Short mmCIF file of C-alpha atoms in Angstrom, two decimals:
data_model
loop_
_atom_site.label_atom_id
_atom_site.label_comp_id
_atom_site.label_asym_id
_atom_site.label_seq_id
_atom_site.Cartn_x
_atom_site.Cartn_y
_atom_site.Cartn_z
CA UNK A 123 81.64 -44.53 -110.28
CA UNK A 124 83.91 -41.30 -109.54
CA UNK A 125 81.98 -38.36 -109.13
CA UNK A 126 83.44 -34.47 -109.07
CA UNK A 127 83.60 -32.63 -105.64
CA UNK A 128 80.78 -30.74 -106.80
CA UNK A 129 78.37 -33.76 -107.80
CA UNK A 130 79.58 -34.89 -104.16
CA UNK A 131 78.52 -31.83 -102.31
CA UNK A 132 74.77 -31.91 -104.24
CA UNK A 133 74.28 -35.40 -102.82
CA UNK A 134 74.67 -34.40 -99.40
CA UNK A 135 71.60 -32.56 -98.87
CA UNK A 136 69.35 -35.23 -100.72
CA UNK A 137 69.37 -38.16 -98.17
CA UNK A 138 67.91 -36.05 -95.26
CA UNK A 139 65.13 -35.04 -97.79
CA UNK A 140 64.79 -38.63 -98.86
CA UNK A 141 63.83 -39.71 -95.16
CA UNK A 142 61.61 -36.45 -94.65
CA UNK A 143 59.76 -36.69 -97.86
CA UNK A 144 58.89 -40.66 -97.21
CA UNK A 145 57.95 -40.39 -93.97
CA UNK A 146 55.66 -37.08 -94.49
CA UNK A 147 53.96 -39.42 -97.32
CA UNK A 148 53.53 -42.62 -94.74
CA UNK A 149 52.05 -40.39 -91.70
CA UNK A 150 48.59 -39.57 -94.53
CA UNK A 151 46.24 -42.36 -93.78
CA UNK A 152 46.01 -44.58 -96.88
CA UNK A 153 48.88 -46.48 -98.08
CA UNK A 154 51.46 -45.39 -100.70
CA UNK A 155 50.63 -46.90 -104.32
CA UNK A 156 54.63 -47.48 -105.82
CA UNK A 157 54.40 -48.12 -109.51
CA UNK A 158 56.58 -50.81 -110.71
CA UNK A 159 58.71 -49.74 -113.67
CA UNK A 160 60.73 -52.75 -115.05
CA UNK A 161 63.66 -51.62 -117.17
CA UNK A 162 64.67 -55.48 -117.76
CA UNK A 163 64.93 -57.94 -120.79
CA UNK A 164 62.58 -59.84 -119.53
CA UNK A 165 60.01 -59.60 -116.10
CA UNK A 166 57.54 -62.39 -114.92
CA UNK A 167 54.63 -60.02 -115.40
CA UNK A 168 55.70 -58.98 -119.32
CA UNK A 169 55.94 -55.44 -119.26
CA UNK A 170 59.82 -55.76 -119.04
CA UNK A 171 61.30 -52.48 -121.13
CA UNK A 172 64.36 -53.84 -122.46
CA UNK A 173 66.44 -51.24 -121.38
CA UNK A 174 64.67 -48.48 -123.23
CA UNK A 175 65.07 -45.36 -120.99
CA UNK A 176 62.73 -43.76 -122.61
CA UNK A 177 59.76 -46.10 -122.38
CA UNK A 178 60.53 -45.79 -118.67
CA UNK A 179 60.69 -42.37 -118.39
CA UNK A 180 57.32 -42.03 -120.23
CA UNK A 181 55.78 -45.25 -118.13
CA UNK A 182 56.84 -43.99 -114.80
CA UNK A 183 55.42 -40.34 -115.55
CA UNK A 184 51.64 -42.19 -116.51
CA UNK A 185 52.11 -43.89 -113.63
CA UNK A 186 52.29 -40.39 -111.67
CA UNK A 187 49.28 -39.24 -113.52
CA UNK A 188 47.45 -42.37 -112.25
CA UNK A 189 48.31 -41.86 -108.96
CA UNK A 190 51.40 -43.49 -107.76
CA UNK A 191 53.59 -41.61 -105.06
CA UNK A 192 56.59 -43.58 -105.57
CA UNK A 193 58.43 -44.85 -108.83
CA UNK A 194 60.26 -48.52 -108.36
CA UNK A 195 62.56 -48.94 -110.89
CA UNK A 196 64.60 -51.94 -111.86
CA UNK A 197 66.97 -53.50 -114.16
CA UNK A 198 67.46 -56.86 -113.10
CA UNK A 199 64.90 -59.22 -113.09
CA UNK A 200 64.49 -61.42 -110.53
CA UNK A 201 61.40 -63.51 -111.77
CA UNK A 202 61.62 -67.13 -110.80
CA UNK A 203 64.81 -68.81 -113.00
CA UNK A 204 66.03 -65.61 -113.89
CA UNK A 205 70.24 -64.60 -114.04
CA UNK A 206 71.79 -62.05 -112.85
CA UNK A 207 73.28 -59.06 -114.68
CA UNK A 208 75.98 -57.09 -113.81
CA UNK A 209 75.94 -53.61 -111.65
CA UNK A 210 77.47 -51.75 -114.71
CA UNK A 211 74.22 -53.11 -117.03
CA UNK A 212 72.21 -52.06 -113.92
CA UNK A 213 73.55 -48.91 -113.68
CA UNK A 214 73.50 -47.95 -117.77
CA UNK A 215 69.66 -48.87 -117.64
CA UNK A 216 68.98 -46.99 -114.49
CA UNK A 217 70.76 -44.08 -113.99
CA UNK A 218 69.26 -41.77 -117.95
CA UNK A 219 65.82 -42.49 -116.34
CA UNK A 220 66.59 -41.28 -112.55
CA UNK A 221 68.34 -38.02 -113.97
CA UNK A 222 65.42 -37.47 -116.57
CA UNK A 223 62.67 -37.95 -113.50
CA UNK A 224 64.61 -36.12 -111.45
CA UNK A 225 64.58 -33.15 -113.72
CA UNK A 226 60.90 -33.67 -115.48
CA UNK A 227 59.23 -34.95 -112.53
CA UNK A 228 60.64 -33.52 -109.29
CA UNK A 229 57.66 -34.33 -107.16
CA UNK A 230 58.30 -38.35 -107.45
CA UNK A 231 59.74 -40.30 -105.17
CA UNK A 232 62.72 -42.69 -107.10
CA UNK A 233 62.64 -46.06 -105.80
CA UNK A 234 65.44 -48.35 -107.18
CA UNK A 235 64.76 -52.54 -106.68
CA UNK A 236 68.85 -53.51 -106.46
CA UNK A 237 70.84 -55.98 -104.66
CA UNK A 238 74.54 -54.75 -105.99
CA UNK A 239 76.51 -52.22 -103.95
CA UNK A 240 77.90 -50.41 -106.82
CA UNK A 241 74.41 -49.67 -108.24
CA UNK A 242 73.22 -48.23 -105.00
CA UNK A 243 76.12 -46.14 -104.76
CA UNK A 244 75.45 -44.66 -108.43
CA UNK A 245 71.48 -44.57 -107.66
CA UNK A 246 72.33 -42.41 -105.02
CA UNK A 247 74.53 -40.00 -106.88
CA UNK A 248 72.34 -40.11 -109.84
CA UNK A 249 68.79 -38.72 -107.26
CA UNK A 250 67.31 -41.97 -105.78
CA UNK A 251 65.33 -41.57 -102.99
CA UNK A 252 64.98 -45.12 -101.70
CA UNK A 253 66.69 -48.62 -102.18
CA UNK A 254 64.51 -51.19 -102.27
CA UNK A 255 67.24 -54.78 -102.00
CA UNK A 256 65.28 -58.47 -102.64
CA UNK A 257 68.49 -59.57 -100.37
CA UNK A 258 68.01 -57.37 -97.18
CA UNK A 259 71.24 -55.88 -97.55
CA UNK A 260 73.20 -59.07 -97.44
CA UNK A 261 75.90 -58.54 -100.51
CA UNK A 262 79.04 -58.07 -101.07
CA UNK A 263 79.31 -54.50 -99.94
CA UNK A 264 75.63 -53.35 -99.79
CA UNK A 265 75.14 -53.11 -96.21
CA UNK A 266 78.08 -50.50 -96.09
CA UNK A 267 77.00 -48.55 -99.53
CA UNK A 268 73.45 -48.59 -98.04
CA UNK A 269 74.45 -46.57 -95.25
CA UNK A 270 77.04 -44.53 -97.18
CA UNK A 271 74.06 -43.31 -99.40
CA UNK A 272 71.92 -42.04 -96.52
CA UNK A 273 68.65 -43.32 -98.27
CA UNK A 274 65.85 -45.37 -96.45
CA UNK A 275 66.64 -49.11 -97.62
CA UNK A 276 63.53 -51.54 -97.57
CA UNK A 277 64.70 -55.10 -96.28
CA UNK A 278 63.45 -57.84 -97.51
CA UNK A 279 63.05 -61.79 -97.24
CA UNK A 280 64.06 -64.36 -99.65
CA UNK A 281 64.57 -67.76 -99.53
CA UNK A 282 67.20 -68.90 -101.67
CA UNK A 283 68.25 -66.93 -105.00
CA UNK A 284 65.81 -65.97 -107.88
CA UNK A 285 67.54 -68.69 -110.55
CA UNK A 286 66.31 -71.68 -107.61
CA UNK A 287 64.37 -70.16 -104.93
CA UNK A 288 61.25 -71.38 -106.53
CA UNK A 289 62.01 -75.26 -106.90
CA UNK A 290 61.23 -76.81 -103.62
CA UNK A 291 61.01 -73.35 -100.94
CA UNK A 292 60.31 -75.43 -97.65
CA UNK A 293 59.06 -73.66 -93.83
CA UNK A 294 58.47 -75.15 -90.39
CA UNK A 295 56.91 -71.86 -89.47
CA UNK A 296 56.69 -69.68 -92.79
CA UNK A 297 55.27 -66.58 -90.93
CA UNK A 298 58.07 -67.30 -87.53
CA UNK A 299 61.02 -67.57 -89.44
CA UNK A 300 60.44 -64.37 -92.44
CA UNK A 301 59.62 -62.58 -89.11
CA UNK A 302 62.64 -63.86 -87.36
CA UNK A 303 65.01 -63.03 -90.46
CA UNK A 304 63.46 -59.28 -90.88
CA UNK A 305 64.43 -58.97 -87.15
CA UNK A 306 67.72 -60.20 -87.32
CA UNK A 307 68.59 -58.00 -90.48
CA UNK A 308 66.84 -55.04 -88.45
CA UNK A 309 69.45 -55.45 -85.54
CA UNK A 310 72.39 -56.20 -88.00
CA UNK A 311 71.55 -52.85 -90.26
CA UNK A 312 70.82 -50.78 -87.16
CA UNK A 313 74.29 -52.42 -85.68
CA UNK A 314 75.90 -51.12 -87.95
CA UNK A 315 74.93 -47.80 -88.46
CA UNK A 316 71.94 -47.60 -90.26
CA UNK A 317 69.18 -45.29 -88.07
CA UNK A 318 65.75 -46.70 -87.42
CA UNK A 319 63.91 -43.85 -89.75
CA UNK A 320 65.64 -45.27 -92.85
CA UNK A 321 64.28 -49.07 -92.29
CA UNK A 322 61.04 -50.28 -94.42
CA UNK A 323 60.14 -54.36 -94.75
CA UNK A 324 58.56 -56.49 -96.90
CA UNK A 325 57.93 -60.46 -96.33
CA UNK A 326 58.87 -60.89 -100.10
CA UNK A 327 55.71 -62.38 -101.07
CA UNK A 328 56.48 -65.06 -104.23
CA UNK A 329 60.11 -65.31 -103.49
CA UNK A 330 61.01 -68.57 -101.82
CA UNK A 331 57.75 -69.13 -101.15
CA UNK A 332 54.67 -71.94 -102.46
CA UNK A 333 50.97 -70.60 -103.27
CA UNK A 334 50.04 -71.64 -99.24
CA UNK A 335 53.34 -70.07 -97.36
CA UNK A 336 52.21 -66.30 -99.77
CA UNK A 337 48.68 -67.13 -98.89
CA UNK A 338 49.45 -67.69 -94.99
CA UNK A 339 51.83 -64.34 -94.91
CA UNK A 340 49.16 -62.61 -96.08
CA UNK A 341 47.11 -63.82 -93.76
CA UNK A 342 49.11 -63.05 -91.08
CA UNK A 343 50.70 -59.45 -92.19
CA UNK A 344 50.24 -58.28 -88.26
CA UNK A 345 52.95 -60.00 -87.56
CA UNK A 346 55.48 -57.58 -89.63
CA UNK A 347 53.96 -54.56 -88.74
CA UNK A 348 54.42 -55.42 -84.25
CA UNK A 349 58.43 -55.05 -85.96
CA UNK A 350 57.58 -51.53 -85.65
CA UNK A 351 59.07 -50.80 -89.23
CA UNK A 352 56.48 -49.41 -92.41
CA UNK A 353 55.28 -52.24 -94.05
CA UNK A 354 56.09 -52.78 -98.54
CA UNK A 355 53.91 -55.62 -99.61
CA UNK A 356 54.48 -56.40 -103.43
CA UNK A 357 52.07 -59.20 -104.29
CA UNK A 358 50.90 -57.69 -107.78
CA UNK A 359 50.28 -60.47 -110.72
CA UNK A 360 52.21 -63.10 -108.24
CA UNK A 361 52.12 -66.67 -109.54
CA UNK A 362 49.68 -67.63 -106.15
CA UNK A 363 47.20 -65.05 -107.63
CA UNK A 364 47.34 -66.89 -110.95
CA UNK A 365 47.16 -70.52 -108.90
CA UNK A 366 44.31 -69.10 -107.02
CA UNK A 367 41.96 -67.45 -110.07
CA UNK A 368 43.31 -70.15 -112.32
CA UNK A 369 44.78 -67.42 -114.68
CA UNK A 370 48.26 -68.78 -116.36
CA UNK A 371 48.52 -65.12 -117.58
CA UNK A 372 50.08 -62.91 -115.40
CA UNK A 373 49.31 -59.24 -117.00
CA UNK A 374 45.08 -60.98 -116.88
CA UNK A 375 45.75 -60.71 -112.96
CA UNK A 376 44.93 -57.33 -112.24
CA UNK A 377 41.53 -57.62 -110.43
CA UNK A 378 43.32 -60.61 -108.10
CA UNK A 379 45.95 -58.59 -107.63
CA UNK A 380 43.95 -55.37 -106.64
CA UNK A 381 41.98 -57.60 -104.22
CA UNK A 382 45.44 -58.67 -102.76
CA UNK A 383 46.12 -55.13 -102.58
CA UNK A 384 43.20 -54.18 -100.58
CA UNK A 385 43.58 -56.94 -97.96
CA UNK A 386 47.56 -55.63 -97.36
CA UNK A 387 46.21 -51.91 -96.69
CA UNK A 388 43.65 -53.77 -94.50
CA UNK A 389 45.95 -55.32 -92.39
CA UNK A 390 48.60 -52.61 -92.33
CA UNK A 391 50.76 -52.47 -95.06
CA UNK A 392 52.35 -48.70 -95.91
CA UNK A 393 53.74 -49.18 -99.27
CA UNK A 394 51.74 -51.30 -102.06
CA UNK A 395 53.94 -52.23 -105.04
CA UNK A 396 52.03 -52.61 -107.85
CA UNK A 397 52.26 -53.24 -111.87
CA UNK A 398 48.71 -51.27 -112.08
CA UNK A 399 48.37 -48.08 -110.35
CA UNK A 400 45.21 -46.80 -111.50
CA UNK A 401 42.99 -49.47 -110.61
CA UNK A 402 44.66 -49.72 -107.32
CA UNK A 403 44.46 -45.99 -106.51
CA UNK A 404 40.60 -46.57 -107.74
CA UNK A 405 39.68 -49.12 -105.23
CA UNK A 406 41.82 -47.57 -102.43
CA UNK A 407 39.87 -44.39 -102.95
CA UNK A 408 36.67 -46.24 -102.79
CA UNK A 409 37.85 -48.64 -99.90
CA UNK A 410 38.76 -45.53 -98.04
CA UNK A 411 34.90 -43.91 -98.78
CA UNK A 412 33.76 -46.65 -97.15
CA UNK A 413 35.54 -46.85 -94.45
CA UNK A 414 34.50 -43.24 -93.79
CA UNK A 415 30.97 -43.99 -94.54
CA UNK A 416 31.74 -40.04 -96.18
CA UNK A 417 33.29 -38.78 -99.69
CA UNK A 418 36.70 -36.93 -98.52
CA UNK A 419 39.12 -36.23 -101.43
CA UNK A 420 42.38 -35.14 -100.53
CA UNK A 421 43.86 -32.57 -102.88
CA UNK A 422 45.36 -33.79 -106.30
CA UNK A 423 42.91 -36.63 -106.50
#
């Protein structure tokens, strides 16, 4: 995507408030709540938009109202089976509702869930704050436009592709060897150039993995955060929620999901992607009450 000399010179600025802004938000002492805003065809959950921009724009704004802190927007689903689309499709879908936030809701952080180079390149133009990539930067190109863009990228693990990666996902050690490929991503990003403040991961609960191998991640989530990296869990209206409650529907998976939510802040997790954001900002604020054994509300809640 060409850009003018002027668009160029706006960008540079952004990326060094991208880092500061994220990591002022992870030092508080609750996890973020990222709202999930799928501008797709279709999405496993059934809240995909279709593409309308301004369905999104209006979604990801209640969203902020309810509490989110970041805004993760995508245009390609990668549910189970799904295809891929093109970075141009990705791009047409994304880049009206980043400049519309942008202007209309400044205080949001822009998450965009991409695996293409040339989307994160426009993203980044367009007032992204964050790249969120299902492959860990392992495309054609991403690694390079990842660091180009000077956002924090969040790495994370997948076994297979989305159109397979659900037919027969197979581990000697699930919990060893998602650890063992967030590590060696980690040293190939940081290898190449990308600085240890823009790194987030996430075990990519439900992607390449059966109802136990999710279950047994979760279980173990301590052993992502001793990476030293801030810690995305997205396990919101997952199939293993469904296989556990016995719910074939996945938007009738919101109190299994908030439970799933709560045990990821529990055990570390900075970022919580979720499809509902106020029920999970409700039972974070009431977690945290409880933990306090006091009623402390922080200013805008």
């Amino acid at each position: 995507m060409q850009t003018n000399t002027g668009e160029a010179k706006r960008t540079l600025a952004k990326p060094h408030e991208a880092v500061d802004r994220l990591h002022r938000l992870l030092r508080q002492d609750r996890p973020l709540v990222m709202g999930i805003v799928n501008v797709t065809d279709d999405s496993f959950s059934g809240d995909g938009l279709k593409g309308d921009a301004t369905a999104a724009i209006a979604q990801a704004k209640a969203m902020a109202e309810a509490g989110a802190d970041l805004i993760d927007l995508g245009a390609e689903s990668t549910r189970p089976g799904a295809a891929p689309v093109s970075f141009q499709q990705e791009i047409q879908r994304l880049v009206p509702v980043i400049e519309a936030l942008r202007r209309d809701a400044p205080q949001l952080l822009l998450s965009v869930d991409t695996r293409n180079a040339g989307t994160m390149r426009a993203v980044a133009v367009a007032g992204a704050h964050l790249i969120n990539d299902i492959s860990a930067l392992e495309g054609e190109g991403s690694l390079e436009a990842a660091i180009r863009s000077g956002l924090p990228v969040v790495l994370m693990h997948m076994q297979g592709q989305p159109g397979t990666m659900q037919q027969s996902p197979h581990y000697d050690d699930v919990v060893g060897e998602v650890r063992d490929y967030l590590a060696q991503r980690i040293a190939a990003c940081r290898a190449a150039g990308l600085s240890r403040d823009r790194i987030l991961i996430d075990p990519g609960i439900g992607f390449g993995k059966s109802v136990d191998h999710n279950l047994t991640l979760l279980q173990r989530l301590q052993a992502f955060r001793l990476l030293g990296y801030p810690l995305l869990v997205g396990a919101s209206r997952k199939s293993f929620i469904g296989a556990v409650a016995r719910e074939p529907e996945a938007q009738r998976r919101v109190p299994g999901s908030v439970a799933a939510a709560l045990w990821a802040a529990q055990n570390g997790a900075k970022i919580l992607r979720v499809h509902d954001v106020a029920e999970t900002v409700q039972a974070l604020n009431v977690w945290q009450a409880m933990q306090r054994g006091t009623l402390k509300v922080e200013k805008g809640q």
